[in-house]
Amino acid sequence: MSCFAFLAFLGLCSPEPAPPTGPAGPVAVIDGDTLDVGGARVRLHGVDAPETAQSCGTGTGAVWACGDWVTQETTLRFSGRDAVCETVDIDRYERIVARCAVAGADIGETLVSEGLALAYVDYSEDYLDSEAEARAAGRGIWRGEVEAPWDWRRAKREGRSAAAPKERVEAGGCAIKGNVSGGGRIYHMPGDPYYGRTKIDTASGERWFCNEAEARRAGWRHAGS
């Protein structure tokens, strides 16, 4: 038995900490959910931030460059700081998909809780509660209307305008979907898990709302409640 192992057996020392299982080192921010950590390209697991070229609504009909803002805010918070990552997967672009922390704080959790990214529920539900809190508080991108980044990318691939989908234009610019389902009358906010999949049929009593207060006054409840 080694000296270290003997001392650990006697409780006179602590076991050596396990080495990180992924990249570690200083952070360089690429965009809101992609980093270089110690020179390795990392896609953060379980979060999806607005693309750098993406715009969001203000809730009053105007648009703002939310994607560029998110990249800048992420840079201010993490650029140059040391991160430790735990590898989860390798994606199709050969990036390391990982959970990363700075000073013990989960970067993904920080981004979602501060309204800089959405929970990427196709891959993880770890950050759903943090997203709900950020949305309720109107933090960051939740100050107005947000197109889920995965919907924005799909629209771009299909050659449609992600900033103003056809159905939203027909709804007069209002983005909240009032859906009638087995659960009653519920509404879906932009960025909600099933927002992109929900289609509104006004002939069957479904409708659009311009804000949550309007939906609640009409007797509809949020799909996540």
Coordinates of C-alpha atoms in Angstrom, one line a residue:
M1 CA 0.0 0.0 0.0
S2 CA 1.4 3.4 -0.9
C3 CA 2.1 6.0 1.7
F4 CA -0.8 8.2 0.4
A5 CA -3.2 5.3 0.4
F6 CA -2.2 4.3 3.9
L7 CA -2.7 7.9 5.2
A8 CA -6.1 8.1 3.4
F9 CA -7.1 4.8 5.0
L10 CA -6.3 6.3 8.4
G11 CA -8.3 9.5 7.6
L12 CA -5.2 11.7 7.8
C13 CA -5.5 13.1 4.3
S14 CA -8.2 13.6 1.6
P15 CA -8.2 11.7 -1.7
E16 CA -6.8 13.6 -4.6
P17 CA -9.6 15.4 -6.6
A18 CA -10.6 13.7 -9.8
P19 CA -9.2 15.3 -12.9
P20 CA -11.7 17.1 -15.2
T21 CA -13.3 14.9 -17.8
G22 CA -13.4 17.6 -20.5
P23 CA -11.7 20.8 -21.6
A24 CA -10.3 23.2 -19.1
G25 CA -8.7 26.6 -19.3
P26 CA -9.4 30.2 -20.2
V27 CA -12.7 31.0 -22.0
A28 CA -13.1 32.8 -25.4
V29 CA -16.7 33.4 -26.3
I30 CA -17.8 32.5 -29.8
D31 CA -21.6 33.2 -29.3
G32 CA -24.2 32.8 -26.6
D33 CA -23.8 29.0 -26.3
T34 CA -20.5 28.2 -27.9
L35 CA -17.1 28.8 -26.3
D36 CA -13.4 28.0 -26.8
V37 CA -12.2 26.5 -23.5
G38 CA -8.5 26.1 -23.3
G39 CA -8.4 26.1 -27.1
A40 CA -11.1 23.5 -27.5
R41 CA -14.4 24.3 -29.2
V42 CA -17.3 23.6 -26.8
R43 CA -21.1 23.7 -27.4
L44 CA -22.8 24.1 -24.0
H45 CA -25.1 21.2 -23.2
G46 CA -28.8 21.8 -22.5
V47 CA -29.0 25.4 -23.6
D48 CA -29.7 27.3 -26.8
A49 CA -29.0 31.0 -27.2
P50 CA -30.3 33.3 -29.9
E51 CA -28.1 33.3 -32.9
T52 CA -25.8 36.3 -33.4
A53 CA -27.8 37.4 -36.4
Q54 CA -31.1 36.9 -34.7
S55 CA -33.6 39.7 -33.7
C56 CA -36.3 39.7 -31.1
G57 CA -39.4 41.7 -30.5
T58 CA -39.8 44.4 -27.9
G59 CA -43.5 43.7 -27.3
T60 CA -44.4 47.0 -28.8
G61 CA -43.8 46.1 -32.5
A62 CA -40.2 47.1 -32.7
V63 CA -37.2 44.7 -33.0
W64 CA -33.8 44.6 -31.5
A65 CA -30.6 42.7 -32.1
C66 CA -31.0 40.2 -29.2
G67 CA -28.5 37.7 -30.7
D68 CA -25.7 40.1 -30.9
W69 CA -26.5 41.5 -27.4
V70 CA -26.5 37.9 -25.9
T71 CA -23.0 37.3 -27.4
Q72 CA -21.8 40.6 -25.9
E73 CA -23.3 39.9 -22.5
T74 CA -21.8 36.3 -22.5
T75 CA -18.4 37.8 -23.4
L76 CA -18.6 40.3 -20.5
R77 CA -19.4 37.5 -18.0
F78 CA -17.0 34.8 -19.1
S79 CA -14.3 35.9 -21.5
G80 CA -10.8 35.3 -20.1
R81 CA -12.0 33.4 -17.0
D82 CA -11.0 29.8 -16.3
A83 CA -13.6 27.1 -16.9
V84 CA -13.7 23.4 -16.2
C85 CA -15.9 21.3 -18.4
E86 CA -17.5 17.8 -18.3
T87 CA -17.9 16.3 -21.8
V88 CA -21.3 14.9 -22.6
D89 CA -21.0 14.2 -26.4
I90 CA -19.5 15.2 -29.7
D91 CA -21.9 16.9 -32.1
R92 CA -22.0 16.6 -35.9
Y93 CA -19.8 19.7 -36.3
E94 CA -17.1 17.9 -34.2
R95 CA -17.6 20.2 -31.3
I96 CA -17.3 19.0 -27.7
V97 CA -20.8 19.1 -26.1
A98 CA -20.2 19.8 -22.4
R99 CA -21.4 21.2 -19.1
C100 CA -18.9 23.9 -18.0
A101 CA -18.4 25.8 -14.8
V102 CA -16.5 29.0 -13.8
A103 CA -15.6 29.3 -10.1
G104 CA -18.0 26.4 -9.4
A105 CA -21.0 28.1 -11.1
D106 CA -22.6 26.3 -14.1
I107 CA -22.3 28.5 -17.1
G108 CA -25.5 27.1 -18.7
E109 CA -27.5 27.7 -15.6
T110 CA -26.2 31.3 -15.4
L111 CA -27.1 32.0 -19.0
V112 CA -30.6 30.7 -18.7
S113 CA -31.4 32.2 -15.3
E114 CA -30.2 35.7 -16.6
G115 CA -32.3 35.5 -19.7
L116 CA -29.5 35.0 -22.1
A117 CA -30.4 31.5 -23.3
L118 CA -33.3 29.0 -23.4
A119 CA -33.4 25.5 -22.0
Y120 CA -32.7 23.2 -25.0
V121 CA -35.4 20.6 -24.0
D122 CA -34.6 18.3 -27.0
Y123 CA -31.4 17.5 -25.1
S124 CA -32.0 18.3 -21.4
E125 CA -34.7 19.5 -19.1
D126 CA -32.2 20.6 -16.4
Y127 CA -32.7 24.3 -16.9
L128 CA -36.5 24.5 -17.4
D129 CA -37.2 25.9 -14.0
S130 CA -34.5 28.6 -14.4
E131 CA -36.0 29.5 -17.8
A132 CA -39.5 29.8 -16.3
E133 CA -38.2 32.1 -13.5
A134 CA -36.3 34.3 -16.0
R135 CA -39.4 34.5 -18.3
A136 CA -41.7 35.4 -15.4
A137 CA -39.2 38.2 -14.3
G138 CA -38.8 39.5 -17.8
R139 CA -35.0 39.2 -17.7
G140 CA -32.8 39.6 -20.7
I141 CA -34.4 38.3 -23.9
W142 CA -37.7 37.8 -22.1
R143 CA -38.4 41.5 -22.0
G144 CA -40.4 41.0 -25.2
E145 CA -41.0 38.4 -27.9
V146 CA -38.4 35.7 -28.5
E147 CA -38.2 33.3 -31.5
A148 CA -36.8 30.0 -30.2
P149 CA -33.4 29.7 -31.8
W150 CA -34.2 26.2 -33.1
D151 CA -37.3 27.7 -34.9
W152 CA -35.2 30.6 -36.2
R153 CA -32.6 28.2 -37.6
R154 CA -35.3 26.0 -39.2
A155 CA -37.0 29.0 -40.8
K156 CA -33.7 30.2 -42.2
R157 CA -33.0 26.7 -43.7
E158 CA -36.4 26.7 -45.3
G159 CA -35.9 30.2 -46.7
R160 CA -38.6 31.8 -44.6
S161 CA -38.3 35.0 -42.5
A162 CA -37.6 33.9 -38.9
A163 CA -38.4 37.4 -37.6
A164 CA -41.9 37.4 -39.0
P165 CA -43.3 34.0 -39.9
K166 CA -46.4 34.0 -42.1
E167 CA -48.8 33.0 -39.3
R168 CA -47.5 35.7 -37.0
V169 CA -48.0 38.4 -39.7
E170 CA -51.6 37.1 -40.1
A171 CA -52.0 37.5 -36.4
G172 CA -51.2 41.2 -36.5
G173 CA -47.8 40.8 -35.0
C174 CA -49.1 39.2 -31.8
A175 CA -46.9 36.2 -30.8
I176 CA -48.7 34.3 -28.0
K177 CA -50.6 31.2 -29.2
G178 CA -53.9 30.5 -27.5
N179 CA -54.5 26.8 -28.1
V180 CA -57.6 24.6 -27.3
S181 CA -56.5 21.1 -26.3
G182 CA -57.5 18.3 -23.9
G183 CA -56.0 20.4 -21.1
G184 CA -58.4 23.2 -21.8
R185 CA -57.6 26.7 -23.0
I186 CA -53.8 27.2 -22.7
Y187 CA -51.3 29.6 -24.2
H188 CA -47.8 29.1 -25.5
M189 CA -45.1 31.8 -25.2
P190 CA -42.4 32.2 -27.9
G191 CA -39.6 29.9 -26.7
D192 CA -41.9 27.4 -24.9
P193 CA -41.1 23.8 -25.7
Y194 CA -44.1 23.2 -27.9
Y195 CA -44.5 26.8 -29.3
G196 CA -43.1 25.9 -32.8
R197 CA -45.3 22.8 -33.1
T198 CA -48.5 24.5 -32.1
K199 CA -50.7 25.7 -35.0
I200 CA -53.6 28.1 -34.4
D201 CA -57.0 27.5 -35.9
T202 CA -59.1 30.5 -35.3
A203 CA -62.2 28.7 -36.7
S204 CA -62.1 26.3 -33.8
G205 CA -61.9 29.0 -31.1
E206 CA -58.2 29.3 -30.9
R207 CA -56.6 32.8 -31.0
W208 CA -53.5 35.0 -30.7
F209 CA -52.6 37.2 -27.8
C210 CA -50.3 40.2 -27.7
N211 CA -49.3 39.8 -24.0
E212 CA -49.8 37.4 -21.1
A213 CA -52.1 39.7 -19.2
E214 CA -54.5 39.7 -22.1
A215 CA -54.4 35.9 -22.3
R216 CA -55.1 35.6 -18.5
R217 CA -57.9 38.1 -18.5
A218 CA -59.5 36.0 -21.3
G219 CA -59.4 32.9 -19.0
W220 CA -56.4 31.1 -20.6
R221 CA -53.5 29.6 -18.6
H222 CA -49.9 29.2 -19.5
A223 CA -49.0 25.8 -20.9
G224 CA -46.3 25.4 -18.3
S225 CA -48.5 26.0 -15.3

